[in-house]
Amino acid sequence: MIVPIKQIIAKAKEKKYAVGAFNTSNLEITLAIVRAAVAEKSPVIIQSSESAIKYSNLETLFNMMTTIANTIGKSVPIAIHLDHGHDLNLVKQCINIGYNSVHMDASDKDFATNVRLSKQAVKLAHSKKIWVQAELGSILGKEGLVKLETGEINMKDLMTDPYQAEDFVARTGIDTLAISVGTIHGQFRGIEKVDQRRLKKINSLVKIPLVLHGGSGLSSKIFKEAIKNGVSVINIDTNLRVAFKKALLSQLKKESDLIDPRQILAPSTEAMQKEVVKMIRIFGSRNKA
Ligand code: G3H
Ligand code: 13P
Ligand code: ZN
């Protein structure tokens, strides 16, 4: 059932486990996330990115997420979050339609602009008791990885500065902070690390819950250490995409005569559900509903 996100994240921070924030863009992914949460009696955050919203449209996606959360997911706490909102207008629309939390991501802008946009989002959201996540430092994607590999950019320069983070939180009044501590969006097993010392330092200076982006591909040891060092929310997208595709290819190879999309996609939904269950167990949110 949809609940205020504060209820989910404050409990995770207090009890020292993390809640998974899983990206969705369609019915099958949403079903997988919610079915896994129900099976594990776990709270969960369902999030949609700007491009996921463009893929269908805001009303369709929002109504699908909330309907599934309030019906199939009625026994567990669920919150709906906008992931990486770069456009204040879209942030506004998500606040107005009823998202529980919005990510105002102006991390690619200069510090003053990031502060200004994050504050604006806070003003709009808090009047409706909605939480705001903002971001300091850069969390790269695949293109960024190439630049890292060629030495064009240095990961250390992109990471969140703990003292600047303390200042940023005080100036903006945000509710959760997305930090850059070494992860990259996508699944890069063996390449990604978390700068645990930096994370610990940020956590000692910043009192609001911390969000780890780019969770796919990290080992359970790294996750557990990051949670011990202060992470309360972990974003996962690519792991589910990989599970979806692998199951789809195998199903089409095995049952090449199928034409019913439901039969074609059922193993993908199951595979994503298994992946969410795996993450829930690692994050420690099982039986915390
Ligand atoms: O952090 C990015 C998320 O994985 C969303 O990706 O913009 O392709 O939906 P997307
Ligand atoms: P991954 O795709 O690496 O899991 O990252 C997801 C994410 O951070 C969404 O904001
Ligand atoms: Zn992210």
Tab-separated table of C-alpha atoms and ligand atoms in Angstrom:
chain	number	residue	atom	x	y	z
A	1	MET	CA	0.000	0.000	0.000
A	2	ILE	CA	1.229	3.484	-0.771
A	3	VAL	CA	2.551	5.218	2.355
A	4	PRO	CA	4.541	8.429	2.884
A	5	ILE	CA	8.167	7.663	1.998
A	6	LYS	CA	9.319	9.022	5.361
A	7	GLN	CA	7.685	6.014	6.994
A	8	ILE	CA	9.805	3.649	4.876
A	9	ILE	CA	13.170	5.424	4.903
A	10	ALA	CA	13.209	6.700	8.494
A	11	LYS	CA	12.647	3.149	9.771
A	12	ALA	CA	15.416	1.777	7.523
A	13	LYS	CA	17.870	4.402	8.770
A	14	GLU	CA	16.970	3.782	12.384
A	15	LYS	CA	17.178	-0.024	12.114
A	16	LYS	CA	20.266	0.085	9.868
A	17	TYR	CA	19.067	-1.733	6.770
A	18	ALA	CA	18.489	-0.387	3.253
A	19	VAL	CA	15.365	-0.188	1.132
A	20	GLY	CA	15.636	-1.007	-2.554
A	21	ALA	CA	14.456	1.646	-5.009
A	22	PHE	CA	13.758	-0.246	-8.228
A	23	ASN	CA	13.215	1.417	-11.617
A	24	THR	CA	10.169	0.542	-13.658
A	25	SER	CA	8.877	1.522	-17.071
A	26	ASN	CA	6.211	-1.102	-17.687
A	27	LEU	CA	3.706	-3.579	-16.282
A	28	GLU	CA	5.977	-6.612	-16.009
A	29	ILE	CA	8.740	-4.803	-14.082
A	30	THR	CA	6.197	-3.255	-11.701
A	31	LEU	CA	4.544	-6.626	-11.069
A	32	ALA	CA	7.935	-8.201	-10.402
A	33	ILE	CA	8.914	-5.516	-7.874
A	34	VAL	CA	5.620	-5.591	-5.994
A	35	ARG	CA	5.265	-9.392	-6.000
A	36	ALA	CA	8.793	-9.693	-4.589
A	37	ALA	CA	8.063	-7.143	-1.851
A	38	VAL	CA	4.886	-9.001	-0.878
A	39	ALA	CA	6.611	-12.410	-0.881
A	40	GLU	CA	9.427	-11.052	1.311
A	41	LYS	CA	7.195	-8.850	3.509
A	42	SER	CA	9.470	-5.979	2.606
A	43	PRO	CA	8.975	-2.246	2.113
A	44	VAL	CA	9.966	-1.107	-1.376
A	45	ILE	CA	10.334	2.042	-3.464
A	46	ILE	CA	9.118	1.980	-7.067
A	47	GLN	CA	10.744	4.670	-9.176
A	48	SER	CA	10.427	5.971	-12.695
A	49	SER	CA	12.984	7.994	-14.600
A	50	GLU	CA	12.230	10.869	-16.965
A	51	SER	CA	12.696	8.612	-19.965
A	52	ALA	CA	10.378	5.975	-18.460
A	53	ILE	CA	7.734	8.696	-18.131
A	54	LYS	CA	8.291	9.709	-21.765
A	55	TYR	CA	7.967	6.050	-22.838
A	56	SER	CA	4.303	5.907	-21.811
A	57	ASN	CA	3.238	9.147	-20.136
A	58	LEU	CA	3.063	10.419	-16.571
A	59	GLU	CA	-0.588	9.593	-15.873
A	60	THR	CA	-0.349	6.077	-17.311
A	61	LEU	CA	2.815	5.186	-15.433
A	62	PHE	CA	1.765	6.832	-12.159
A	63	ASN	CA	-1.677	5.213	-12.185
A	64	MET	CA	-0.221	1.805	-13.028
A	65	MET	CA	2.368	2.000	-10.221
A	66	THR	CA	-0.083	3.215	-7.593
A	67	THR	CA	-2.851	0.789	-8.594
A	68	ILE	CA	-0.502	-2.201	-8.420
A	69	ALA	CA	0.925	-0.929	-5.113
A	70	ASN	CA	-2.535	-0.500	-3.585
A	71	THR	CA	-3.945	-3.826	-4.811
A	72	ILE	CA	-1.317	-6.548	-5.256
A	73	GLY	CA	0.984	-4.707	-2.839
A	74	LYS	CA	-1.606	-3.754	-0.219
A	75	SER	CA	0.120	-5.742	2.562
A	76	VAL	CA	3.494	-3.943	2.315
A	77	PRO	CA	4.591	-0.281	2.513
A	78	ILE	CA	5.361	1.135	-0.937
A	79	ALA	CA	6.398	4.618	-2.082
A	80	ILE	CA	6.549	6.087	-5.585
A	81	HIS	CA	9.613	8.155	-6.473
A	82	LEU	CA	10.792	10.202	-9.469
A	83	ASP	CA	14.362	9.140	-10.308
A	84	HIS	CA	16.845	11.700	-11.735
A	85	GLY	CA	14.419	14.509	-12.487
A	86	HIS	CA	16.542	17.044	-14.365
A	87	ASP	CA	13.660	19.283	-15.317
A	88	LEU	CA	11.972	21.320	-12.550
A	89	ASN	CA	8.764	21.302	-14.596
A	90	LEU	CA	8.572	17.521	-14.552
A	91	VAL	CA	9.427	17.529	-10.840
A	92	LYS	CA	6.462	19.872	-10.372
A	93	GLN	CA	4.162	17.586	-12.378
A	94	CYS	CA	5.204	14.550	-10.315
A	95	ILE	CA	4.559	16.457	-7.093
A	96	ASN	CA	1.136	17.499	-8.337
A	97	ILE	CA	0.095	14.042	-9.497
A	98	GLY	CA	0.995	12.467	-6.143
A	99	TYR	CA	4.510	10.974	-6.170
A	100	ASN	CA	5.734	10.427	-2.596
A	101	SER	CA	9.221	11.665	-3.388
A	102	VAL	CA	11.057	13.425	-6.208
A	103	HIS	CA	14.719	13.510	-7.175
A	104	MET	CA	15.718	17.016	-8.246
A	105	ASP	CA	18.938	16.142	-10.020
A	106	ALA	CA	20.897	19.295	-10.788
A	107	SER	CA	24.206	17.625	-9.998
A	108	ASP	CA	25.550	18.501	-13.453
A	109	LYS	CA	25.096	22.221	-12.698
A	110	ASP	CA	27.378	24.439	-10.627
A	111	PHE	CA	26.969	24.330	-6.845
A	112	ALA	CA	24.921	27.559	-6.583
A	113	THR	CA	22.485	26.431	-9.312
A	114	ASN	CA	22.191	22.980	-7.750
A	115	VAL	CA	21.343	24.633	-4.402
A	116	ARG	CA	18.816	26.972	-6.013
A	117	LEU	CA	16.955	24.270	-7.972
A	118	SER	CA	16.977	21.847	-5.037
A	119	LYS	CA	15.556	24.565	-2.759
A	120	GLN	CA	12.835	25.331	-5.291
A	121	ALA	CA	11.877	21.650	-5.405
A	122	VAL	CA	11.819	21.516	-1.590
A	123	LYS	CA	9.483	24.507	-1.447
A	124	LEU	CA	7.063	22.904	-3.892
A	125	ALA	CA	7.226	19.415	-2.392
A	126	HIS	CA	7.146	20.170	1.312
A	127	SER	CA	3.885	22.084	1.036
A	128	LYS	CA	2.395	18.683	0.073
A	129	LYS	CA	4.463	16.628	2.535
A	130	ILE	CA	6.452	15.085	-0.318
A	131	TRP	CA	10.162	14.307	0.121
A	132	VAL	CA	12.950	15.653	-2.070
A	133	GLN	CA	16.140	13.861	-2.981
A	134	ALA	CA	18.954	15.962	-4.406
A	135	GLU	CA	22.374	14.976	-5.651
A	136	LEU	CA	25.893	16.207	-5.128
A	137	GLY	CA	28.773	14.780	-7.152
A	138	SER	CA	28.384	12.840	-10.407
A	139	ILE	CA	27.193	9.276	-10.869
A	140	LEU	CA	28.253	8.343	-14.372
A	141	GLY	CA	26.776	5.990	-16.950
A	142	LYS	CA	28.421	3.940	-19.706
A	143	GLU	CA	29.635	7.034	-21.606
A	144	GLY	CA	31.297	8.252	-18.446
A	145	LEU	CA	33.018	4.912	-18.024
A	146	VAL	CA	34.749	5.396	-21.384
A	147	LYS	CA	36.032	8.805	-20.274
A	148	LEU	CA	37.264	7.258	-17.033
A	149	GLU	CA	39.077	4.522	-18.921
A	150	THR	CA	40.795	6.960	-21.279
A	151	GLY	CA	41.836	9.102	-18.314
A	152	GLU	CA	39.787	12.055	-19.599
A	153	ILE	CA	38.141	12.281	-16.193
A	154	ASN	CA	39.104	11.086	-12.754
A	155	MET	CA	36.595	9.350	-10.480
A	156	LYS	CA	37.909	11.145	-7.393
A	157	ASP	CA	36.981	14.525	-8.933
A	158	LEU	CA	33.397	13.364	-9.421
A	159	MET	CA	32.822	12.043	-5.929
A	160	THR	CA	30.818	13.859	-3.270
A	161	ASP	CA	32.889	16.071	-1.006
A	162	PRO	CA	31.756	15.348	2.591
A	163	TYR	CA	32.048	18.963	3.828
A	164	GLN	CA	30.329	20.344	0.745
A	165	ALA	CA	27.574	17.764	1.291
A	166	GLU	CA	27.059	19.013	4.857
A	167	ASP	CA	26.773	22.585	3.541
A	168	PHE	CA	24.483	21.514	0.659
A	169	VAL	CA	22.025	19.772	2.968
A	170	ALA	CA	21.917	22.740	5.360
A	171	ARG	CA	21.323	25.226	2.513
A	172	THR	CA	18.650	23.229	0.683
A	173	GLY	CA	16.557	21.499	3.363
A	174	ILE	CA	16.350	18.310	1.270
A	175	ASP	CA	15.214	15.011	2.785
A	176	THR	CA	17.576	12.475	1.195
A	177	LEU	CA	20.954	12.888	-0.493
A	178	ALA	CA	22.187	10.969	-3.543
A	179	ILE	CA	25.933	10.604	-3.201
A	180	SER	CA	28.737	9.748	-5.570
A	181	VAL	CA	31.153	7.344	-3.881
A	182	GLY	CA	32.468	5.301	-6.798
A	183	THR	CA	29.515	3.516	-8.406
A	184	ILE	CA	28.531	3.923	-12.059
A	185	HIS	CA	25.051	3.443	-13.552
A	186	GLY	CA	25.007	0.020	-15.241
A	187	GLN	CA	26.441	-3.353	-14.400
A	188	PHE	CA	30.213	-3.421	-14.351
A	189	ARG	CA	31.117	-6.374	-12.176
A	190	GLY	CA	34.628	-6.170	-10.821
A	191	ILE	CA	35.155	-2.550	-11.866
A	192	GLU	CA	32.960	-0.760	-9.391
A	193	LYS	CA	33.925	-0.109	-5.844
A	194	VAL	CA	32.530	2.019	-3.068
A	195	ASP	CA	34.838	4.475	-1.345
A	196	GLN	CA	33.728	3.342	2.100
A	197	ARG	CA	35.901	5.864	3.963
A	198	ARG	CA	34.321	8.740	2.083
A	199	LEU	CA	30.861	7.301	2.667
A	200	LYS	CA	31.542	7.004	6.406
A	201	LYS	CA	32.746	10.599	6.511
A	202	ILE	CA	29.674	11.870	4.641
A	203	ASN	CA	27.477	9.924	7.042
A	204	SER	CA	29.175	11.466	10.051
A	205	LEU	CA	28.493	14.995	8.745
A	206	VAL	CA	25.137	14.586	7.013
A	207	LYS	CA	22.229	13.544	9.193
A	208	ILE	CA	19.613	12.872	6.481
A	209	PRO	CA	19.341	9.416	4.796
A	210	LEU	CA	21.887	8.679	2.052
A	211	VAL	CA	21.021	7.118	-1.314
A	212	LEU	CA	23.437	4.897	-3.230
A	213	HIS	CA	22.829	5.017	-6.990
A	214	GLY	CA	24.193	2.604	-9.571
A	215	GLY	CA	23.694	-0.439	-7.350
A	216	SER	CA	23.661	-3.085	-10.114
A	217	GLY	CA	26.700	-5.316	-10.275
A	218	LEU	CA	27.965	-4.656	-6.760
A	219	SER	CA	28.780	-7.628	-4.537
A	220	SER	CA	26.751	-8.414	-1.438
A	221	LYS	CA	29.858	-7.695	0.672
A	222	ILE	CA	30.097	-4.151	-0.747
A	223	PHE	CA	26.360	-3.570	-0.233
A	224	LYS	CA	26.497	-4.718	3.377
A	225	GLU	CA	29.490	-2.554	4.167
A	226	ALA	CA	27.836	0.455	2.506
A	227	ILE	CA	24.699	-0.095	4.596
A	228	LYS	CA	26.816	-0.345	7.748
A	229	ASN	CA	28.478	2.914	6.729
A	230	GLY	CA	25.208	4.795	6.375
A	231	VAL	CA	23.323	4.037	3.147
A	232	SER	CA	19.534	3.755	3.647
A	233	VAL	CA	18.307	3.522	0.030
A	234	ILE	CA	19.898	1.596	-2.869
A	235	ASN	CA	18.879	2.194	-6.487
A	236	ILE	CA	18.692	-0.813	-8.794
A	237	ASP	CA	17.784	-0.782	-12.477
A	238	THR	CA	20.245	-2.644	-14.726
A	239	ASN	CA	20.108	-5.933	-12.758
A	240	LEU	CA	16.409	-6.172	-13.636
A	241	ARG	CA	17.000	-5.269	-17.291
A	242	VAL	CA	19.609	-8.016	-17.569
A	243	ALA	CA	17.310	-10.576	-15.903
A	244	PHE	CA	14.447	-9.538	-18.214
A	245	LYS	CA	16.501	-9.935	-21.388
A	246	LYS	CA	18.156	-13.208	-20.425
A	247	ALA	CA	14.814	-14.853	-19.612
A	248	LEU	CA	13.211	-13.444	-22.767
A	249	LEU	CA	15.931	-14.807	-25.058
A	250	SER	CA	15.766	-18.194	-23.416
A	251	GLN	CA	11.962	-18.336	-23.606
A	252	LEU	CA	11.896	-17.412	-27.289
A	253	LYS	CA	14.573	-19.975	-28.043
A	254	LYS	CA	12.739	-22.686	-26.110
A	255	GLU	CA	9.192	-21.817	-27.248
A	256	SER	CA	9.702	-20.160	-30.603
A	257	ASP	CA	6.071	-20.718	-31.661
A	258	LEU	CA	4.639	-18.560	-28.871
A	259	ILE	CA	2.739	-15.468	-29.988
A	260	ASP	CA	0.964	-14.490	-26.749
A	261	PRO	CA	2.990	-11.687	-25.124
A	262	ARG	CA	1.872	-12.865	-21.678
A	263	GLN	CA	3.368	-16.294	-22.250
A	264	ILE	CA	6.469	-14.831	-23.836
A	265	LEU	CA	7.037	-12.419	-20.948
A	266	ALA	CA	6.037	-14.548	-17.932
A	267	PRO	CA	9.559	-15.993	-17.390
A	268	SER	CA	11.032	-12.475	-17.606
A	269	THR	CA	8.661	-11.247	-14.900
A	270	GLU	CA	9.598	-14.238	-12.723
A	271	ALA	CA	13.316	-13.676	-13.297
A	272	MET	CA	13.036	-10.005	-12.306
A	273	GLN	CA	11.023	-10.950	-9.225
A	274	LYS	CA	13.826	-13.352	-8.198
A	275	GLU	CA	16.363	-10.565	-8.677
A	276	VAL	CA	14.344	-8.173	-6.477
A	277	VAL	CA	14.022	-10.890	-3.808
A	278	LYS	CA	17.809	-11.371	-3.909
A	279	MET	CA	18.397	-7.637	-3.428
A	280	ILE	CA	15.810	-7.391	-0.615
A	281	ARG	CA	17.596	-10.173	1.270
A	282	ILE	CA	21.026	-8.571	0.841
A	283	PHE	CA	19.711	-5.128	1.842
A	284	GLY	CA	18.132	-6.563	5.012
A	285	SER	CA	14.592	-5.242	4.376
A	286	ARG	CA	12.977	-8.718	4.453
A	287	ASN	CA	10.211	-8.974	7.109
A	288	LYS	CA	10.377	-5.224	7.763
A	289	ALA	CA	6.951	-4.432	6.273
B	1	G3H	O1	19.821	6.099	-13.384
B	1	G3H	C1	19.245	5.869	-14.425
B	1	G3H	C2	18.221	4.816	-14.444
B	1	G3H	O2	18.815	3.559	-14.639
B	1	G3H	C3	17.158	5.129	-15.446
B	1	G3H	O3	17.595	4.952	-16.746
B	1	G3H	O4	16.838	6.928	-18.055
B	1	G3H	O5	17.225	4.713	-19.153
B	1	G3H	O6	15.263	5.056	-17.654
B	1	G3H	P1	16.684	5.456	-17.984
B	2	13P	P1	21.889	0.707	-11.925
B	2	13P	O1	21.265	0.640	-13.270
B	2	13P	O2	23.378	0.650	-11.957
B	2	13P	O3	21.311	-0.305	-10.985
B	2	13P	O4	21.544	2.150	-11.322
B	2	13P	C1	20.226	2.484	-11.066
B	2	13P	C2	20.098	3.875	-10.569
B	2	13P	O5	20.972	4.430	-9.939
B	2	13P	C3	18.837	4.578	-10.846
B	2	13P	O6	18.850	5.873	-10.360
B	3	ZN	ZN	20.770	6.792	-10.457
